[in-house]
Each structure stands twice: as C-alpha cells, then as structure tokens.
Short mmCIF file of C-alpha atoms in Angstrom, two decimals:
data_model
loop_
_atom_site.label_atom_id
_atom_site.label_comp_id
_atom_site.label_asym_id
_atom_site.label_seq_id
_atom_site.Cartn_x
_atom_site.Cartn_y
_atom_site.Cartn_z
CA VAL A 248 40.31 32.14 50.96
CA LEU A 249 41.59 32.25 54.52
CA VAL A 250 38.05 32.21 55.93
CA CYS A 251 37.18 29.25 53.68
CA ALA A 252 40.38 27.35 54.49
CA VAL A 253 39.93 27.74 58.25
CA GLU A 254 36.31 26.58 57.96
CA ALA A 255 37.38 23.55 55.88
CA LEU A 256 39.99 22.69 58.49
CA ARG A 257 37.44 23.03 61.32
CA ARG A 258 34.97 20.70 59.61
CA ALA A 259 37.67 18.13 58.76
CA TYR A 260 39.01 18.27 62.33
CA GLN A 261 35.57 17.32 63.66
CA VAL A 262 35.74 14.11 61.63
CA PHE A 263 39.42 13.22 61.93
CA GLN A 264 41.78 14.98 64.32
CA HIS A 265 44.96 14.15 62.42
CA VAL A 266 44.31 16.59 59.57
CA GLY A 267 46.43 19.57 58.78
CA PRO A 268 48.32 21.53 59.75
CA LEU A 269 47.18 24.63 57.89
CA TYR A 270 50.10 26.97 57.21
CA VAL A 271 49.21 30.63 56.68
CA VAL A 272 52.11 32.49 55.09
CA THR A 273 52.80 35.95 53.75
CA THR A 274 56.02 37.20 52.20
CA ALA A 275 57.79 40.35 53.38
CA THR A 276 59.48 41.71 50.26
CA SER A 277 60.55 44.84 52.23
CA LEU A 278 58.70 47.03 49.70
CA ASP A 279 55.11 45.84 50.06
CA ASN A 280 52.48 48.38 51.03
CA PHE A 281 53.49 48.73 54.67
CA GLU A 282 50.05 49.36 56.13
CA VAL A 283 48.53 46.38 54.34
CA HIS A 284 51.44 44.10 55.27
CA GLY A 285 51.15 45.18 58.91
CA HIS A 286 47.43 44.42 58.78
CA ILE A 287 48.17 40.92 57.44
CA LEU A 288 50.53 40.29 60.35
CA ASP A 289 47.76 41.42 62.73
CA MET A 290 45.56 38.79 61.08
CA HIS A 291 48.30 36.25 61.81
CA HIS A 292 48.03 37.11 65.52
CA GLN A 293 44.24 36.75 65.41
CA LEU A 294 44.61 33.34 63.77
CA GLU A 295 47.15 32.18 66.34
CA ALA A 296 44.76 33.20 69.15
CA TYR A 297 41.91 31.38 67.39
CA ALA A 298 44.07 28.26 66.99
CA ASN A 299 44.95 28.29 70.71
CA GLU A 300 41.28 28.68 71.61
CA THR A 301 39.96 25.94 69.32
CA GLY A 302 42.90 23.54 69.24
CA LEU A 303 43.03 23.69 65.44
CA PRO A 304 46.48 23.10 63.91
CA ILE A 305 47.10 26.52 62.33
CA ILE A 306 50.65 27.84 61.94
CA CYS A 307 51.37 31.39 60.75
CA GLN A 308 54.68 32.34 59.23
CA GLU A 309 56.27 35.36 57.56
CA LEU A 310 58.56 34.46 54.65
CA LYS A 311 61.41 36.62 53.34
CA PRO A 312 63.47 36.60 50.15
CA SER A 313 67.15 35.70 50.44
CA LEU A 314 69.45 38.62 51.24
CA ASN A 315 70.85 38.47 47.71
CA SER A 316 67.32 38.84 46.28
CA LEU A 317 66.09 41.76 48.38
CA PRO A 318 64.97 44.67 46.17
CA MET A 319 67.47 47.27 47.38
CA VAL A 320 70.33 44.74 47.40
CA GLN A 321 69.51 43.93 43.79
CA MET A 322 69.15 47.53 42.63
CA ILE A 323 71.87 49.25 44.71
CA GLY A 324 74.21 46.41 45.61
CA ARG A 325 74.11 44.48 42.34
CA GLY A 326 73.13 47.25 39.93
CA LYS A 327 70.08 45.48 38.56
CA LEU A 328 67.77 47.77 36.61
CA HIS A 329 64.51 48.87 38.15
CA ARG A 330 61.80 46.65 36.64
CA THR A 331 59.59 48.33 34.08
CA PRO A 332 57.90 46.92 30.97
CA GLU A 333 60.86 48.34 28.98
CA THR A 334 63.64 46.81 31.09
CA THR A 335 62.45 43.25 31.63
CA ALA A 336 61.72 40.70 28.96
CA LYS A 337 60.47 38.17 31.50
CA GLY A 338 57.43 40.06 32.72
CA ARG A 339 57.29 40.35 36.49
CA ASP A 340 60.53 38.52 37.24
CA CYS A 341 60.64 40.54 40.47
CA ALA A 342 57.68 38.46 41.67
CA VAL A 343 59.77 35.34 41.01
CA ASP A 344 62.71 36.63 43.08
CA TRP A 345 60.72 38.22 45.88
CA LYS A 346 57.66 35.99 46.25
CA ILE A 347 57.75 32.75 44.27
CA LYS A 348 61.25 31.59 45.24
CA PRO A 349 60.67 32.12 48.99
CA ALA A 350 57.41 30.18 48.64
CA GLN A 351 59.18 27.35 46.80
CA THR A 352 61.86 27.19 49.50
CA PHE A 353 59.16 27.06 52.18
CA LEU A 354 57.20 24.33 50.35
CA ASN A 355 60.37 22.25 50.00
CA SER A 356 60.99 22.60 53.74
CA LEU A 357 57.45 21.35 54.43
CA LYS A 358 57.99 18.34 52.19
CA LEU A 359 61.05 17.42 54.22
CA LYS A 360 59.39 18.16 57.56
CA HIS A 361 56.24 16.13 56.84
CA GLN A 362 57.90 13.59 54.52
CA THR A 363 55.27 14.03 51.81
CA SER A 364 54.80 15.84 48.51
CA LYS A 365 51.04 16.00 49.07
CA ILE A 366 50.98 19.64 50.09
CA LEU A 367 48.21 21.83 48.68
CA SER A 368 48.68 25.55 48.08
CA LEU A 369 45.62 27.80 48.04
CA SER A 370 45.72 31.23 46.41
CA GLY A 371 43.26 34.12 46.35
CA ALA A 372 43.76 34.75 42.63
CA ARG A 373 40.59 35.57 40.69
CA ASP A 374 39.90 35.74 36.94
CA ALA A 375 38.09 39.06 37.40
CA GLU A 376 41.20 40.81 38.76
CA SER A 377 42.69 41.31 35.30
CA HIS A 378 43.10 39.67 31.89
CA ALA A 379 46.72 38.88 32.80
CA ARG A 380 45.71 37.16 36.05
CA ALA A 381 43.01 35.15 34.24
CA GLY A 382 45.53 34.14 31.57
CA ASN A 383 48.07 32.99 34.16
CA LEU A 384 45.45 30.95 36.01
CA ALA A 385 44.43 29.31 32.74
CA LYS A 386 48.07 28.65 31.80
CA ARG A 387 48.65 26.85 35.09
CA GLY A 388 45.32 25.06 34.80
CA GLU A 389 44.25 26.12 38.29
CA GLN A 390 40.66 25.30 39.16
CA GLN A 391 38.15 26.42 41.79
CA THR A 392 37.05 22.95 42.90
CA GLN A 393 39.76 20.58 41.64
CA VAL A 394 43.35 20.03 42.73
CA VAL A 395 45.86 20.40 39.88
CA LYS A 396 49.61 19.84 39.65
CA THR A 397 51.63 22.96 38.80
CA SER A 398 55.33 23.86 38.83
CA MET A 399 54.80 24.84 42.47
CA GLY A 400 53.18 21.51 43.35
CA PHE A 401 49.50 20.83 44.05
CA ALA A 402 47.34 23.95 43.85
CA MET A 403 43.79 25.29 43.93
CA ALA A 404 42.26 28.73 43.46
CA PRO A 405 39.05 28.45 45.54
CA ILE A 406 37.68 31.91 44.65
CA LYS A 407 38.85 31.88 41.03
CA ASP A 408 35.35 32.57 39.69
CA TRP A 409 34.27 35.00 42.41
CA ASP A 410 33.68 38.70 41.83
CA GLU A 411 34.21 41.53 44.32
CA LYS A 412 30.65 41.25 45.63
CA ASP A 413 31.26 37.60 46.53
CA VAL A 414 34.47 38.44 48.40
CA TRP A 415 33.06 41.35 50.39
CA GLY A 416 29.80 39.47 50.88
CA LEU A 417 31.63 36.70 52.74
CA LEU A 418 33.41 39.20 54.99
CA GLY A 419 30.12 41.01 55.55
CA ALA A 420 28.46 37.75 56.56
CA ALA A 421 31.23 37.18 59.12
CA GLU A 422 30.80 40.67 60.55
CA ASN A 423 27.02 40.21 60.72
CA GLU A 424 27.60 36.92 62.59
CA GLN A 425 25.88 34.93 59.83
CA ILE A 426 28.96 32.70 59.80
CA ASP A 427 31.44 31.93 62.57
CA THR A 428 35.13 32.32 61.76
CA PHE A 429 38.44 33.40 63.28
CA SER A 430 37.46 37.09 63.17
CA ALA A 431 34.16 38.93 63.45
CA ASP A 432 35.72 42.28 62.60
CA PHE A 433 37.10 43.00 59.14
CA SER A 434 36.80 46.76 59.55
CA GLU A 435 40.57 47.22 59.21
CA THR A 436 40.52 45.28 55.95
CA ARG A 437 37.69 47.44 54.70
CA LYS A 438 39.43 50.63 55.87
CA HIS A 439 42.65 49.93 53.94
CA TYR A 440 40.79 48.96 50.78
CA ALA A 441 38.49 51.96 51.11
CA ALA A 442 41.47 54.32 51.36
CA GLY A 443 43.01 52.68 48.29
CA ASN A 444 39.71 53.13 46.49
CA GLY A 445 39.42 56.87 47.14
CA GLY A 446 37.56 56.48 50.44
CA THR A 447 34.71 54.23 49.27
CA CYS A 448 34.30 50.56 50.07
CA ASP A 449 31.15 48.78 51.17
CA ILE A 450 31.03 45.23 52.45
CA PHE A 451 28.29 43.45 50.57
CA ALA A 452 25.79 41.56 52.66
CA GLY A 453 22.11 40.83 52.62
CA GLU A 454 19.89 42.09 49.82
CA SER A 455 21.62 45.42 49.12
CA THR A 456 24.41 44.20 46.83
CA SER A 457 23.01 45.98 43.77
CA VAL A 458 23.27 49.44 45.31
CA ASN A 459 26.60 49.17 47.12
CA LYS A 460 29.81 50.37 45.53
CA GLY A 461 32.67 48.03 44.70
CA CYS A 462 36.10 48.04 46.26
CA GLY A 463 38.76 46.93 43.81
CA SER A 464 41.96 48.34 45.27
CA ARG A 465 45.10 46.40 44.43
CA PHE A 466 48.21 46.67 46.54
CA GLY A 467 51.78 45.73 45.73
CA CYS A 468 55.32 47.00 46.11
CA VAL A 469 55.44 50.74 46.78
CA THR A 470 58.04 51.27 44.02
CA CYS A 471 56.45 48.95 41.44
CA SER A 472 56.79 50.40 37.93
CA MET A 473 55.17 47.59 35.99
CA VAL A 474 52.08 49.81 36.08
CA LYS A 475 51.99 53.49 35.10
CA ARG A 476 50.72 54.67 38.49
CA ASP A 477 50.20 53.11 41.90
CA GLU A 478 46.69 54.49 42.15
CA SER A 479 45.84 52.57 45.33
CA LEU A 480 48.87 53.92 47.21
CA GLU A 481 48.25 57.47 45.98
CA SER A 482 44.58 57.22 46.99
CA GLN A 483 45.54 56.00 50.45
CA ILE A 484 47.84 59.00 50.96
CA ASP A 485 45.26 61.49 49.64
CA THR A 486 42.39 59.95 51.62
CA SER A 487 44.14 59.79 54.99
CA PRO A 488 47.47 61.65 55.13
CA GLN A 489 47.64 61.13 58.90
CA GLN A 490 47.78 57.34 58.56
CA TYR A 491 49.34 56.80 55.13
CA GLY A 492 51.25 60.02 54.48
CA TYR A 493 54.59 58.59 55.67
CA MET A 494 54.64 56.49 52.47
CA ARG A 495 54.68 59.59 50.24
CA PRO A 496 58.52 59.48 49.89
CA PHE A 497 58.17 56.10 48.20
CA VAL A 498 55.99 57.68 45.52
CA LYS A 499 58.82 60.18 44.99
CA LEU A 500 61.43 57.38 45.00
CA ARG A 501 59.42 55.50 42.39
CA LYS A 502 59.30 58.61 40.19
CA TYR A 503 63.05 59.18 40.65
CA LEU A 504 63.85 55.59 39.67
CA ASN A 505 61.76 55.95 36.52
CA ASP A 506 63.07 59.41 35.61
CA THR A 507 66.73 58.32 35.90
CA LEU A 508 66.30 54.84 34.45
CA PHE A 509 68.21 55.52 31.24
CA ASN A 510 70.50 58.26 32.59
CA MET A 511 73.95 56.80 31.99
CA ALA A 512 75.55 59.40 34.27
CA HIS A 513 73.70 57.72 37.17
CA ARG A 514 74.92 54.24 36.25
CA ALA A 515 77.97 52.73 37.98
CA LEU A 516 80.10 50.57 35.69
CA ILE A 517 82.69 49.55 38.30
CA GLY A 518 83.03 45.82 38.66
CA ARG A 519 81.48 44.94 35.30
CA LEU A 520 83.69 42.66 33.21
CA PRO A 521 84.26 43.59 29.55
CA ASN A 522 83.49 40.85 27.05
CA SER A 523 85.99 39.47 24.52
CA GLY A 524 85.38 42.43 22.21
CA GLY A 525 86.19 44.92 24.97
CA PHE A 526 82.62 46.08 25.49
CA LEU A 527 80.71 46.51 28.72
CA LYS A 528 77.14 45.23 28.84
CA ILE A 529 74.95 47.82 30.57
#
C-alpha cells in the first residue's frame, strides 16, 4: 500500500503541485514485535530521505496510545485482565485502546490542521488474511477502488483483493528495478517475514510465481493471547536466536499471564469499591 500510495502521490504531483501531504503513520503500542516495528521506523527514514530528494510532501510519524491506555499501565496499574477470548466480550478491544484511538486522535488533529474533513485513510487489510478480517472489511464497506465513509472517516483498502503473490510480486518488481519507488531493497522486509515463516519466504516476480513458496507471517503484540500461539514470533526466535532471541522472555511472560489468569491469589483487590450489596466485582 505504501509503494502504491507514494506512486499515486508522485503522479498527482506532476499534474498539480498542491496535492497531499501524504502522512505515513505507525503506532507504537510498546508491545508490538520489536524487530518488525524497528524495521517500519527504518522505512520511515527511507521515506523521509526520498521526500527530501524528490520534493514530494511525505510526512512520517509514530503514534502512541495515551499513558492511561498503555498495555502495562492497564494490566499492572489499573488491574485490567489480560485479553483472551474468555475475558473480553468485545473482541479485540485492545486494538481499540492501543491502535484505533491513537489513529482517531491523529485524524482529528489533521482535520483541525488542514481545516477539512476530506482526509483519506489507506489500510493494507486484505480479505485473504482471515475470515475475520474479510468480515470486518465487509462490515465497514471498504472497497479496493472506491472511497467509502466509515466511523474513522473516509477510507479505502487498495489491496483488499490481493493475495500474497500479488504483495510479494510488487516488492519483487521494485527490487528488480521494474518499477521505481522509494526503496529498491526490501530484503529486510523479506528477512523478518521469512523468519516468522520458519525461514522460508520468496519474493514473487517474473514467471516463477507457481513454484515459489508463500510467506504469510502475521505479527502483532508479543503478549497477544487472542490466538493460541504466536507462531510467527516463536518461528523468528527458533530461526535466528542471535537476532530474535532477546524476545524469548515475552513468550514466557505471555504464558505466565495465561497460566495465572484466573488465579485469585494473584489478583489485587485493593482500591476496588464494593457495590450496594457489599460485593466486589473482579
């Protein structure tokens, strides 16, 4: 999506130089896969250098949840239960606190700064990622080629109908200099996804797409328990302990949080107000 957005901006800028700016944002939840998040920030630096070189209006920014919404503040400071399918009735409400709310705050700041509500958000969500992702895209009515109005404002999902071969094919074309974009080297991207995929990840390009292996790693918070196992993180650690091994304690922390989830002896009740019947809600 980033490659496509930058190319769209470049073409529009050739016609009318008062387009943009293009804001490239990522959210630091404090628990995202640290290697992948660091790689994204490296991409920010590449984009900033590209913007300086070409004169394109590209602004990179790292968003953060409010202090009150940070994961460890919520779980340790406020005593909120670790999110699992058994402890949350609202699905991934952690995503709301840690990603959606910071994005909404940022969008509102842009509306004030540019004095317009005509701000378009692009996401890299794809139907093929999962049934849940496809269902959410359908619920919001997001389209690949049409702008729609959602609760977050105007939105599009440009690669909604793409599969993995399409995604890696585009990056492969950039590396093979078939297209010109802000980076001609996506080897770091491929390396992280390969490690999360057990060491295998080919960039699809040319005529060999039918014989190459896919690369469907999915990265999230290192303590996320909305899935049974963080297979991508575990594969990273097993594939390259030298680079990813420092994240092993978070696998242990995740297990500890799950193992002690319903252990009342580990639960602090201080500061909880009893209701009118004299009971404490845990």
